[in-house]
CSV table of C-alpha atoms in Angstrom, one decimal:
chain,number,residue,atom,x,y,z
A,20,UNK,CA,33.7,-2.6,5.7
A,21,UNK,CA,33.3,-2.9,9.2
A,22,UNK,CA,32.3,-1.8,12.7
A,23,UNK,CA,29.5,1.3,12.2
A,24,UNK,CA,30.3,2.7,8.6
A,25,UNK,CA,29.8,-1.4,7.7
A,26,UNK,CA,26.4,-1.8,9.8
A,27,UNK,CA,24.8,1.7,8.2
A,28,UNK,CA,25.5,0.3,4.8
A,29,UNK,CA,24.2,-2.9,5.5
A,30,UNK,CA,21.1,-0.7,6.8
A,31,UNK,CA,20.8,1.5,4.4
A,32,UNK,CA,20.5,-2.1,1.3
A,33,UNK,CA,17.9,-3.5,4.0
A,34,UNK,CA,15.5,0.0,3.4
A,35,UNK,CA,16.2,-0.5,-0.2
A,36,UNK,CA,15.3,-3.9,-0.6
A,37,UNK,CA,11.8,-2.6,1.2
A,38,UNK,CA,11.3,0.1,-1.4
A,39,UNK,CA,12.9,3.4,0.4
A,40,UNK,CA,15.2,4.9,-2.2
A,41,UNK,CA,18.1,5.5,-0.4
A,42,UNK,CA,21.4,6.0,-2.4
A,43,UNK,CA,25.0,7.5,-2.2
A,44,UNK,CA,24.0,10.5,-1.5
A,45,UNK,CA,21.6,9.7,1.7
A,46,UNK,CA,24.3,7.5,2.8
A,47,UNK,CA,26.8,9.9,3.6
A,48,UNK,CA,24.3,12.2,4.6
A,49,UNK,CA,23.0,9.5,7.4
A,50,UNK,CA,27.1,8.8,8.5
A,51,UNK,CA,27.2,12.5,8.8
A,52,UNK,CA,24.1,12.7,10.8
A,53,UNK,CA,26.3,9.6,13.3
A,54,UNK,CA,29.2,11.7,13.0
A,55,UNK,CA,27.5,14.8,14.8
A,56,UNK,CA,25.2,13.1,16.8
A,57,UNK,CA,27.2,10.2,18.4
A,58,UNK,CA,26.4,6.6,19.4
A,59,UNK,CA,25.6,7.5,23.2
A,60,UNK,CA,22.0,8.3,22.9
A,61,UNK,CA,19.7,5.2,20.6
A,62,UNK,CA,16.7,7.5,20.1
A,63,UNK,CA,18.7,10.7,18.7
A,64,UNK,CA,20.4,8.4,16.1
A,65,UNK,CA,16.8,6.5,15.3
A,66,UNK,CA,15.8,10.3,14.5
A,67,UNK,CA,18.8,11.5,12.5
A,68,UNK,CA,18.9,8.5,10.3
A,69,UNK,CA,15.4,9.0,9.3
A,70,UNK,CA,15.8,12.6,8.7
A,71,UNK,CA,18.2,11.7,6.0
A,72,UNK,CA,17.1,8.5,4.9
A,73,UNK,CA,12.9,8.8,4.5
A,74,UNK,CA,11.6,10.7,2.0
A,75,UNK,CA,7.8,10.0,1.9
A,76,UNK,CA,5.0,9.2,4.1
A,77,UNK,CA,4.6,5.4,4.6
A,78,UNK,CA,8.8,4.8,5.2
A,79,UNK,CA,8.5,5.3,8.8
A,80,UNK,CA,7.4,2.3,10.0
A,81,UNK,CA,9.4,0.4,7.5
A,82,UNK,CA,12.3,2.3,8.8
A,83,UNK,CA,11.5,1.8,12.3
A,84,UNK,CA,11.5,-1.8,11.9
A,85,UNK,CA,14.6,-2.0,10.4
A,86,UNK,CA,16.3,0.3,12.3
A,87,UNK,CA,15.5,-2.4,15.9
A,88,UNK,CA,17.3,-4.9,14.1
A,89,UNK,CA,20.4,-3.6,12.6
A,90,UNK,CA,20.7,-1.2,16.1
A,91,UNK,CA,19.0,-3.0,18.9
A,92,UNK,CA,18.4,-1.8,21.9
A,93,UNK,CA,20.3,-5.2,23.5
A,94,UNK,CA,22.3,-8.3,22.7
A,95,UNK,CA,20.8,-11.6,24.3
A,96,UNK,CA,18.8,-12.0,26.6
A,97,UNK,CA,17.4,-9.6,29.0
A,98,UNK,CA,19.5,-8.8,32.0
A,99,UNK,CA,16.4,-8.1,34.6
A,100,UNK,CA,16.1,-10.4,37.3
A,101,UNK,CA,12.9,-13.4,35.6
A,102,UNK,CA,9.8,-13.0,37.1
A,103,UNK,CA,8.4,-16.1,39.0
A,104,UNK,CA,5.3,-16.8,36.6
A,105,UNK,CA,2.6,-15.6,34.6
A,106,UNK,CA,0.6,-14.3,37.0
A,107,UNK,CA,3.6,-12.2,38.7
A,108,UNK,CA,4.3,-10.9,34.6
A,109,UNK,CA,0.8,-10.1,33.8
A,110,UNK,CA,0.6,-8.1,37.1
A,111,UNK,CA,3.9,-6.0,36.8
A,112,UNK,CA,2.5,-5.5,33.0
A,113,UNK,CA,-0.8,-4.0,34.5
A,114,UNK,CA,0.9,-1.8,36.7
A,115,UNK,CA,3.2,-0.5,34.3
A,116,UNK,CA,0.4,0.2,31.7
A,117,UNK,CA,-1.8,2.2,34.1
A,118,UNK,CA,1.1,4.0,34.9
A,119,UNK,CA,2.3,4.9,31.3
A,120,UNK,CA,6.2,3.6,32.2
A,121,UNK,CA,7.6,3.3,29.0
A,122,UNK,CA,11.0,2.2,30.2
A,123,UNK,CA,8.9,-0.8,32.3
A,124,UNK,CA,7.2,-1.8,29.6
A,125,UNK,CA,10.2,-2.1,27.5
A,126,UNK,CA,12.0,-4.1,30.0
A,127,UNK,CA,8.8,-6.5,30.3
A,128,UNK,CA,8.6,-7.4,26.2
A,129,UNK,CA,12.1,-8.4,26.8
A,130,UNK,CA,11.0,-10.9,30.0
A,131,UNK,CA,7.9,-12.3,28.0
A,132,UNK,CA,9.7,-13.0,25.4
A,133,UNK,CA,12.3,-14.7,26.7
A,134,UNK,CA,10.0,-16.6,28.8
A,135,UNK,CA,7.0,-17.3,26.7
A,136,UNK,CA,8.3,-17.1,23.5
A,137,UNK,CA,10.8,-19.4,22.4
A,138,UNK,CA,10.6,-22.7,20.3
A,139,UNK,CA,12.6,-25.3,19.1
A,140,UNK,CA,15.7,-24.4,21.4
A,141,UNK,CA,18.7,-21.5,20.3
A,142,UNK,CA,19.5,-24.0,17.4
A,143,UNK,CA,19.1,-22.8,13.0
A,144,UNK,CA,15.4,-24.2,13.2
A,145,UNK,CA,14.6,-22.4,16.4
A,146,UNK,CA,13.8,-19.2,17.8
A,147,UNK,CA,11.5,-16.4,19.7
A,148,UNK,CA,7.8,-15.8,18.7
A,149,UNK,CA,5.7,-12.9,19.1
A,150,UNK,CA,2.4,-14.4,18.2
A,151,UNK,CA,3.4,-17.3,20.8
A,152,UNK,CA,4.6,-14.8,23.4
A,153,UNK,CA,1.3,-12.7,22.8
A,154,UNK,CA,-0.7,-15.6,22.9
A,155,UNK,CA,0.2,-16.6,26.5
A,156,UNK,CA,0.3,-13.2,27.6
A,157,UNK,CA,-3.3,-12.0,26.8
A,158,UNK,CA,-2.3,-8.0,27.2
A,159,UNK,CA,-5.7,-7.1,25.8
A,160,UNK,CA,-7.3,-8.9,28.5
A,161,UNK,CA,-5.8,-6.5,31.1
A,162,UNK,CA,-7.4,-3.2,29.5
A,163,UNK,CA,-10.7,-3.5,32.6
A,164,UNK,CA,-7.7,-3.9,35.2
A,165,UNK,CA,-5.6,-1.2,33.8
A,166,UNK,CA,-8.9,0.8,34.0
A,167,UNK,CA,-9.5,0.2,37.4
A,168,UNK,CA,-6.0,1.1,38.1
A,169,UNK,CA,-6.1,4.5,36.5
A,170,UNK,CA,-9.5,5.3,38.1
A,171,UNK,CA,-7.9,4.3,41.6
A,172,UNK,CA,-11.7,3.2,42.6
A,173,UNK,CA,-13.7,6.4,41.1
A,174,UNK,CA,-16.9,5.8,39.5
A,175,UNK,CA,-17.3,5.5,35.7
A,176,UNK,CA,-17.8,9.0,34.1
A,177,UNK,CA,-17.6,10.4,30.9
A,178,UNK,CA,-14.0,10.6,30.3
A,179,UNK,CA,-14.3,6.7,31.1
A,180,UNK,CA,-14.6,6.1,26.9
A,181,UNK,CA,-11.0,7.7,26.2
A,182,UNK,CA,-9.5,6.6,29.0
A,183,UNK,CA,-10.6,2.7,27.6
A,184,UNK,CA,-9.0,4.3,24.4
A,185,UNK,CA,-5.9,5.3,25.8
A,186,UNK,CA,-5.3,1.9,27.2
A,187,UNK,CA,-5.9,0.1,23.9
A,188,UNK,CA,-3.3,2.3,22.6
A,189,UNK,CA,-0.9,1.6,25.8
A,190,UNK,CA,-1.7,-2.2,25.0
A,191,UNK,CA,-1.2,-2.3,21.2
A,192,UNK,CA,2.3,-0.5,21.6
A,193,UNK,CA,3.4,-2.9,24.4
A,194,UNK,CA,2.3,-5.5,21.5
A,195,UNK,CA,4.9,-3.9,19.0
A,196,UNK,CA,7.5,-3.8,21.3
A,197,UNK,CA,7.1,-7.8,21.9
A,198,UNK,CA,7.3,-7.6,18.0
A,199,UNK,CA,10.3,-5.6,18.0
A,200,UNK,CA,11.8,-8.1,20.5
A,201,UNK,CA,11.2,-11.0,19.0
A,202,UNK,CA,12.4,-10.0,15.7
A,203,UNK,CA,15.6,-9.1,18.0
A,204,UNK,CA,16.6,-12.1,19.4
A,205,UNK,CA,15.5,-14.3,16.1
A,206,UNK,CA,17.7,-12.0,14.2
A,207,UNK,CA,21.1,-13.0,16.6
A,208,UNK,CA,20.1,-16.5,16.0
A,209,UNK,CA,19.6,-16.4,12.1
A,210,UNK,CA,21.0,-13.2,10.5
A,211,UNK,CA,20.2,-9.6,10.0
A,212,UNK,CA,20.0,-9.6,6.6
A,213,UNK,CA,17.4,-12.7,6.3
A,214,UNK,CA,15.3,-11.3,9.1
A,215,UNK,CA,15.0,-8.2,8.4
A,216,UNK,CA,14.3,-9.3,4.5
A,217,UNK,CA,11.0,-11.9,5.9
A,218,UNK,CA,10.5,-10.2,9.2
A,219,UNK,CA,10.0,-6.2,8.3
A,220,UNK,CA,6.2,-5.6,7.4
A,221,UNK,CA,6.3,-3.8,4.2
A,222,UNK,CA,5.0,-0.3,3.8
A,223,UNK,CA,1.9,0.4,2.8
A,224,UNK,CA,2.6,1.2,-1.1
A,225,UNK,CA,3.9,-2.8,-1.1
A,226,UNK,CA,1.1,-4.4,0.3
A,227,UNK,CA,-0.9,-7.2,-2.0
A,228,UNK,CA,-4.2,-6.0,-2.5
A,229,UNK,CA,-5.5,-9.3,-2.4
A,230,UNK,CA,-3.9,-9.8,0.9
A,231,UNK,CA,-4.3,-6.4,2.9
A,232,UNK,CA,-5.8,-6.4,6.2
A,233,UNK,CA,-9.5,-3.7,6.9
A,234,UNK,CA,-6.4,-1.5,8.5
A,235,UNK,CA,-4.2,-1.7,5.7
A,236,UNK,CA,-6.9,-1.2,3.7
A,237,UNK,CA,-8.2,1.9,5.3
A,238,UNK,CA,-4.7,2.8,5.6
A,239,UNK,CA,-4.3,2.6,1.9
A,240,UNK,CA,-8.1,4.8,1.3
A,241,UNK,CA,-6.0,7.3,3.8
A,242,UNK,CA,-3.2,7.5,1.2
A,243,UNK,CA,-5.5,8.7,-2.1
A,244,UNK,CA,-5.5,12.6,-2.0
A,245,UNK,CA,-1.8,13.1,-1.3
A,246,UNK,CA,-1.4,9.9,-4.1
A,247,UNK,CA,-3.8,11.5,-6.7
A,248,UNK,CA,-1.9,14.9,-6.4
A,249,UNK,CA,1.7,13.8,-6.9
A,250,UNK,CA,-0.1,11.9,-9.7
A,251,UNK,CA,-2.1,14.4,-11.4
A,252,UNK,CA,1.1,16.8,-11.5
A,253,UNK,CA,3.0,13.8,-13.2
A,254,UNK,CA,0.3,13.5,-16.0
A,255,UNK,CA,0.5,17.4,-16.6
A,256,UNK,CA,3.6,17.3,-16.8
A,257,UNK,CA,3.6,15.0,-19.9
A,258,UNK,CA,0.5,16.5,-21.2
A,259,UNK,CA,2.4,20.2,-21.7
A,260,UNK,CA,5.5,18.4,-23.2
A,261,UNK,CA,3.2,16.1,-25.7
A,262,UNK,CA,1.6,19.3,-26.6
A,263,UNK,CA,4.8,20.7,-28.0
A,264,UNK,CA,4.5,18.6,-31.1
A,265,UNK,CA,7.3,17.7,-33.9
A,266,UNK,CA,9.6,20.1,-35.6
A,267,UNK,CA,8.0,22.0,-37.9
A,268,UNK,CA,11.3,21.9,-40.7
A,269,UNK,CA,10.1,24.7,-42.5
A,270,UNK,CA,9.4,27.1,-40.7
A,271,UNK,CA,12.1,26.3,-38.4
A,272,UNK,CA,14.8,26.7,-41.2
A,273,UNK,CA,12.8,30.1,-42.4
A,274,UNK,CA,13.2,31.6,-38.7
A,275,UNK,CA,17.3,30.6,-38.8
A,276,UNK,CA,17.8,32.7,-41.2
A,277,UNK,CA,17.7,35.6,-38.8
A,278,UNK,CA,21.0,33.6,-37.2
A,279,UNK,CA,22.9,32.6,-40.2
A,280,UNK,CA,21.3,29.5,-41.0
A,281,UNK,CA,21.8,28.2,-37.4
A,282,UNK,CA,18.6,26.9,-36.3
A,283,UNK,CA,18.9,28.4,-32.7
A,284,UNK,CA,15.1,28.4,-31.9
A,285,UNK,CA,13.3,25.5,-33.5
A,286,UNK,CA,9.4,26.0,-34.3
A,287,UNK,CA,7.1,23.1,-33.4
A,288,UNK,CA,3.9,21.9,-34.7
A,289,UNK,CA,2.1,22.2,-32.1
A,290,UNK,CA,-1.0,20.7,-31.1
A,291,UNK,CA,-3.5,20.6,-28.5
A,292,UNK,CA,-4.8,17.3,-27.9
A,293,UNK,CA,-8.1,16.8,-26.1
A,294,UNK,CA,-8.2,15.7,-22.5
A,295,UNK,CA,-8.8,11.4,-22.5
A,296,UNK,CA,-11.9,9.8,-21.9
A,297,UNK,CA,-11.5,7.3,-19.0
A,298,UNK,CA,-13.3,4.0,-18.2
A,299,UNK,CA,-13.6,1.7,-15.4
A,300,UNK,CA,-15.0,-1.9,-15.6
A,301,UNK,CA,-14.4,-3.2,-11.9
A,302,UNK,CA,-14.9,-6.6,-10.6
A,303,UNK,CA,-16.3,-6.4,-7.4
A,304,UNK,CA,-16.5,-9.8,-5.8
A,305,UNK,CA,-14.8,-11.3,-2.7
A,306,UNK,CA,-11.2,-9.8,-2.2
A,307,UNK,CA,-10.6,-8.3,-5.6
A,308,UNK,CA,-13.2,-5.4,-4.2
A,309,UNK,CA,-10.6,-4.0,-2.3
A,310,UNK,CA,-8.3,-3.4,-5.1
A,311,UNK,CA,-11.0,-2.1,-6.9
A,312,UNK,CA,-12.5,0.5,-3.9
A,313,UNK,CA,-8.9,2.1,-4.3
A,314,UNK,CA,-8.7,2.5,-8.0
A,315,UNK,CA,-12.3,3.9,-8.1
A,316,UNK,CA,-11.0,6.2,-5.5
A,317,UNK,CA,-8.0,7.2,-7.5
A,318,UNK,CA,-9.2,7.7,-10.4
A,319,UNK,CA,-11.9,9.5,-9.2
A,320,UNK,CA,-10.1,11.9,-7.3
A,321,UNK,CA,-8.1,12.7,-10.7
A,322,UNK,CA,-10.9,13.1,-12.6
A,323,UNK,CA,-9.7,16.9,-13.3
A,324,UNK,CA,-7.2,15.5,-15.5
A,325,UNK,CA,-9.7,13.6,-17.4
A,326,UNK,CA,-13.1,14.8,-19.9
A,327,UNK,CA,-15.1,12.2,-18.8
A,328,UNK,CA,-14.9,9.4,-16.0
A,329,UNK,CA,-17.4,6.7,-15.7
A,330,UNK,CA,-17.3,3.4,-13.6
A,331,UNK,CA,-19.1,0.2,-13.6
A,332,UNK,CA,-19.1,-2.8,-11.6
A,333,UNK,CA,-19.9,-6.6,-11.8
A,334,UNK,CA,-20.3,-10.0,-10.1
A,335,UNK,CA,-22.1,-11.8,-12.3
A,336,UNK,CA,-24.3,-8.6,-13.4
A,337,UNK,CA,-23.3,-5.8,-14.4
A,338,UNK,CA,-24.8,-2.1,-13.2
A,339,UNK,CA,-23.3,1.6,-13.9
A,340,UNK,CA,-22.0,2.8,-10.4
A,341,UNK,CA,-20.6,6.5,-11.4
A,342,UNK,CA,-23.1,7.8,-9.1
A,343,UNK,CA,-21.8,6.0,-6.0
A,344,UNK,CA,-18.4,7.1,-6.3
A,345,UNK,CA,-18.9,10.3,-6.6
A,346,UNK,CA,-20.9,10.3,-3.8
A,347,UNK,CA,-18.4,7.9,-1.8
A,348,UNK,CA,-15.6,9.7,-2.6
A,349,UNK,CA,-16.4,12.0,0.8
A,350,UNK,CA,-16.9,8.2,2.8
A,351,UNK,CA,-14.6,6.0,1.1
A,352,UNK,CA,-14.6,3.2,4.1
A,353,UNK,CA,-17.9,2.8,3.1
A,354,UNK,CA,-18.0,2.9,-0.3
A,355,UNK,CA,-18.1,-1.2,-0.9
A,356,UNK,CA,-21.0,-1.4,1.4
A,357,UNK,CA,-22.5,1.2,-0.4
A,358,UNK,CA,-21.9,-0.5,-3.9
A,359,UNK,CA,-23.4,-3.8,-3.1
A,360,UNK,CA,-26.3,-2.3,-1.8
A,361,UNK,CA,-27.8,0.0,-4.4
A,362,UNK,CA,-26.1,-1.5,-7.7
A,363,UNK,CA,-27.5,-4.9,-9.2
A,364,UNK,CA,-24.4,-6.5,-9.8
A,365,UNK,CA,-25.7,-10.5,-8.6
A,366,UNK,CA,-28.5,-12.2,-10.2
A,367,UNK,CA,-27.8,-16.2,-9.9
A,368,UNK,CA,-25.8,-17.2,-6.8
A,369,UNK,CA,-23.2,-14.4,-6.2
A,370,UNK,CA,-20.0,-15.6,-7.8
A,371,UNK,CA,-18.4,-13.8,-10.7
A,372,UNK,CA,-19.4,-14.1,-14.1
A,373,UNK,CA,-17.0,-13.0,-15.7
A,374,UNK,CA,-18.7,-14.2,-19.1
A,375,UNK,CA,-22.0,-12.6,-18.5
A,376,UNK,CA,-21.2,-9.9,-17.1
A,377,UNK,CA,-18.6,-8.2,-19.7
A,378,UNK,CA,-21.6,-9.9,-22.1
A,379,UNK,CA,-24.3,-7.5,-20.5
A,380,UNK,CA,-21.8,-4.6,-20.6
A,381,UNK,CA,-21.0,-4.6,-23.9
A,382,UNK,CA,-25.1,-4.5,-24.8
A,383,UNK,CA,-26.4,-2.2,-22.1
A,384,UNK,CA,-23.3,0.4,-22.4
A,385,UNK,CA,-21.6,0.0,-25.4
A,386,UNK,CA,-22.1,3.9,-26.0
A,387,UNK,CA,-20.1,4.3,-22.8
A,388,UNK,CA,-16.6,2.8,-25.0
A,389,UNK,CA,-15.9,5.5,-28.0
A,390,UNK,CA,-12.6,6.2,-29.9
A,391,UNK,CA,-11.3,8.5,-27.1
A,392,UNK,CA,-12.1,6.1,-24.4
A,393,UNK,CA,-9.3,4.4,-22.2
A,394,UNK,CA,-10.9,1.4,-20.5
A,395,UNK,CA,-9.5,-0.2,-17.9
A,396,UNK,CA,-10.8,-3.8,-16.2
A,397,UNK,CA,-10.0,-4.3,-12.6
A,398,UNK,CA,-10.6,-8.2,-12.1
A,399,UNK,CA,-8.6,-11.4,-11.7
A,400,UNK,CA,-9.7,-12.5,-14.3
A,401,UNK,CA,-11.2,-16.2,-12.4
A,402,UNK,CA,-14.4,-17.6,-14.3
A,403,UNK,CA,-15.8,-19.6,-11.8
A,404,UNK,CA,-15.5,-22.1,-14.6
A,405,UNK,CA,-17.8,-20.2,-16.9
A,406,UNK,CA,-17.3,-19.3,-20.6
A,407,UNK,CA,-14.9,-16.4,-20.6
A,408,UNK,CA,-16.9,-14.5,-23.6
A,409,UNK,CA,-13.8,-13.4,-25.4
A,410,UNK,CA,-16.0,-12.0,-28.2
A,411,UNK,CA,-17.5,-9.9,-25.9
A,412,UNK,CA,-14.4,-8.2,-24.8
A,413,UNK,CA,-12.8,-8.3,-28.4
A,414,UNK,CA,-15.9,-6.1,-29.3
A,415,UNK,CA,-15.1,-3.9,-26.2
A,416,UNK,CA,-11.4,-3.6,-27.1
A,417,UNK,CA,-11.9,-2.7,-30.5
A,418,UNK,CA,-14.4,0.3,-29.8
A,419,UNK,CA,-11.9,1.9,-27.6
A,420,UNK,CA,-8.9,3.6,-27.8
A,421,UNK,CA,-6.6,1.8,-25.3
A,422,UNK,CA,-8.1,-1.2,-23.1
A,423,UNK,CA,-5.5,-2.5,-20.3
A,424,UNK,CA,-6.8,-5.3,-17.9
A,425,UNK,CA,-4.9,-5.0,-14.0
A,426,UNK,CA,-4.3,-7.9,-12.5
A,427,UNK,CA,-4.1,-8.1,-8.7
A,428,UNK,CA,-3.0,-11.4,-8.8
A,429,UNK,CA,0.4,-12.6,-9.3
A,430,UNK,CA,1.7,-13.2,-12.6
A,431,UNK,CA,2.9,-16.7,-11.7
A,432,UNK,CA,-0.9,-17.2,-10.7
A,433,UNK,CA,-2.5,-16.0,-13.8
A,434,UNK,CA,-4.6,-19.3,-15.4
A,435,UNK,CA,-4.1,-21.6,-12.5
A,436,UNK,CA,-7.7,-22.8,-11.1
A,437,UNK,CA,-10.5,-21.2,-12.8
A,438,UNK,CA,-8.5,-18.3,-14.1
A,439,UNK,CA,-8.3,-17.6,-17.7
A,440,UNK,CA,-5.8,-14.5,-17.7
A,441,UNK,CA,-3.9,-16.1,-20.5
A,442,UNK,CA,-6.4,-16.3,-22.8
A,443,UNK,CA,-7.9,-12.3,-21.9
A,444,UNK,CA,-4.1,-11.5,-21.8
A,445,UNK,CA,-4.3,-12.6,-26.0
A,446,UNK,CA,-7.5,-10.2,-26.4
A,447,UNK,CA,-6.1,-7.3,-24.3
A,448,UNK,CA,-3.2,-6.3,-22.6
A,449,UNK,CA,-2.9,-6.9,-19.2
A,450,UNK,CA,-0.7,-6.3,-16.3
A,451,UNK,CA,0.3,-7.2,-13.0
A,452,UNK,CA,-0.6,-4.6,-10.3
A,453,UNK,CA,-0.6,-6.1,-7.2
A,454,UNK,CA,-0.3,-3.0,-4.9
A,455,UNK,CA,-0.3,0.5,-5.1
A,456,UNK,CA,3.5,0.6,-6.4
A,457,UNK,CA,2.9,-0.8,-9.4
A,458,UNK,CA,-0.8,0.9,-9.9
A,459,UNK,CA,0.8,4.4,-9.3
A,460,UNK,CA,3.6,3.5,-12.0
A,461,UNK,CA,0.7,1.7,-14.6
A,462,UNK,CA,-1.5,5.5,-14.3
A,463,UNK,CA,1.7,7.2,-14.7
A,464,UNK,CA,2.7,5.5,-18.2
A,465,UNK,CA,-0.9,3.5,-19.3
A,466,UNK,CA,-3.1,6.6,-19.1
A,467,UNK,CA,-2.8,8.8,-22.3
A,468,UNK,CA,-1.5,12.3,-22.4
């Protein structure tokens, strides 16, 4: 398949490969969108394609991404006259910032890239690079001239705050379309498909938790209402079918009898099983506190589905922290902050004890595990080199009802170093969960109905 029915396919397998479920159906919805709304204007088709092909929040940057490199704005390099040096660039960028000219600014990612941007020549190992482009170019440096600019010599007054605000948001857009760029011309060079496999950020849902930026991470604390509703209708949903129970043969063959012997409406045992006790034991040390912020957060904001929810946290101590996330749940940026500083969870030097600390839990709070309990332990699962105490969670294990250890590190990584996830892994059963994909599918099928 070729010519534009050929590129929207090849699109539409780049969004899947990124995680945005777009099948058949969307497909011909999208060429039907193109059919209707022509080739002549880019933005209208940018628009149409992702009314058809984005179904949740998140896609859109994903999609936006994708969408520069299978339908660029270009092919090659710019066709503007070069501008005679930095100097001359950084001015012209400065003038088109203060004055808001999109279609300027556009034009100028093009130029700095093709002028500041490119290493190792047009051969394979080559290319364009928008950290090297942004690098020389120093656009946040210009947000006091761009200031000055706007205020056309006026004093400072107290719209001076939003206007600096404004031009950091001017700046950091010019920055993503050097991005946009660069991915352009690098994708002429080595091939749609691979660049737009390595190149495309990936949405938020896909990001490791272990390697999430503070935006990504607030980004992903952003995500946990909306997340923790789909979710909680999912578990009610199973919770009304599991309460349907088996056939009940007896009855069921007594009530056909009004149909002939045909059992038209089969009687169930029904039963009305009590809502699950839930459990968090959360490591809380260096990155793995990130992935463990969000879960609290989940979890706590689906506590409704849940009799009872209590967390704790360790380093190389371990403290009761239900409290704090309650409380946090209304500041969740803050939340981390707000652990480490009231909850004793360090008494040596700081560095998790995983040993210890599961030790001192299963003493202190071993009325906190019962046979309705679901625990789960957030940690990788890295000893520092220290005993692992796999009597201590053995105990644990045994007094719940379900115990499941997430991961955040990947599986391939598990018992390298200092980690003993193998030998936890024979006590319990643990699981990858690396981002908040796979956590929203291990709550979906780990937590009990």
């Amino acid at each position: 398949m070729s010519g534009v029915p050929g590129r929207l396919v090849e699109f539409v397998e780049a969004l899947r490969e990124h995680g945005i479920p777009a099948g058949p159906s969307e497909t011909v919805d999208a060429a039907a969108a193109l059919e209707v709304l022509g080739l002549a204007s880019r933005e209208q088709m940018r628009e149409g394609l992702a009314a058809a092909l984005v179904r949740r929040g998140g896609q859109r940057a994903v999609f936006d991404a994708t969408f520069d490199i299978y339908f660029p704005l270009g092919v090659g390099a710019p066709s503007q006259d070069p501008v005679e040096d930095l100097a001359a660039l950084r001015d012209r960028l400065a003038a088109a910032l203060a004055a808001g000219d999109q279609t300027e600014l556009t034009q100028l990612a093009g130029l700095a890239v093709d002028m500041l941007g490119e290493y190792g020549g047009t051969s394979g190992t080559g290319g364009w690079s928008a950290h090297q482009t942004l690098e020389r170019l120093q656009p946040q440096t210009l947000v006091v001239r761009v200031l000055e600019a706007i205020r056309a010599g006026g004093q400072e007054d107290f719209t001076d705050r939003l206007d600096r605000d404004d031009v950091r948001r001017r700046v950091e857009g010019f920055r993503g379309l050097v991005r946009t760029e660069a991915r352009r011309r690098v994708a002429e060079v080595r091939g749609r498909e691979r660049v737009s496999r390595h190149a495309v950020p990936p949405a938020a849902d896909r990001v490791d938790f272990l390697l999430a930026s503070r935006a990504q991470l607030a980004e992903l604390r952003r995500v946990v209402q909306p997340l923790s509703r789909k979710l909680a209708t999912r578990l009610a949903a199973r919770r009304r079918r599991h309460a349907r129970g088996q056939i009940d043969l007896r009855r069921t063959l007594r009530r056909s009898l009004s149909t002939g012997g045909v059992p038209m409406r089969p009687s169930y045992r029904r039963h009305r099983p009590g809502r699950p006790e839930i459990v968090l034991l959360c490591d809380m040390s260096g990155s793995v506190a990130g992935f463990a912020n969000f879960t609290m957060l989940l979890v706590q904001a689906l506590r409704d589905q849940f009799s009872k929810v209590r967390v704790f946290a360790f380093i190389d101590a371990c403290d009761e922290i239900t409290h704090l996330v309650d409380t946090g749940a209304a500041d969740p940026e803050d939340l981390g902050a707000r652990i480490l500083a009231d909850a004793e969870l360090t008494r040596w030097d700081g560095h998790s004890d995983y040993g210890h600390a599961l030790g001192e839990f299963a003493e202190r709070y071993s009325d906190a595990v019962g046979p309705k309990t679901s625990l789960l332990i957030l940690g990788d699962a890295r000893t520092n080199g220290g005993d692992p105490n796999l009597a201590a969670v053995r105990g644990i294990a045994a007094a719940a009802r379900h115990t499941y250890w997430l991961n955040p590190e990947r599986t391939a990584l598990w018992s390298t170093g200092d980690s003993e996830a193998h030998a936890y892994a024979q006590v319990v059963e643990m699981h990858e969960c690396r981002n908040v994909h796979q956590l929203t599918r291990l709550v979906t099928r780990l937590l009990p109905a």
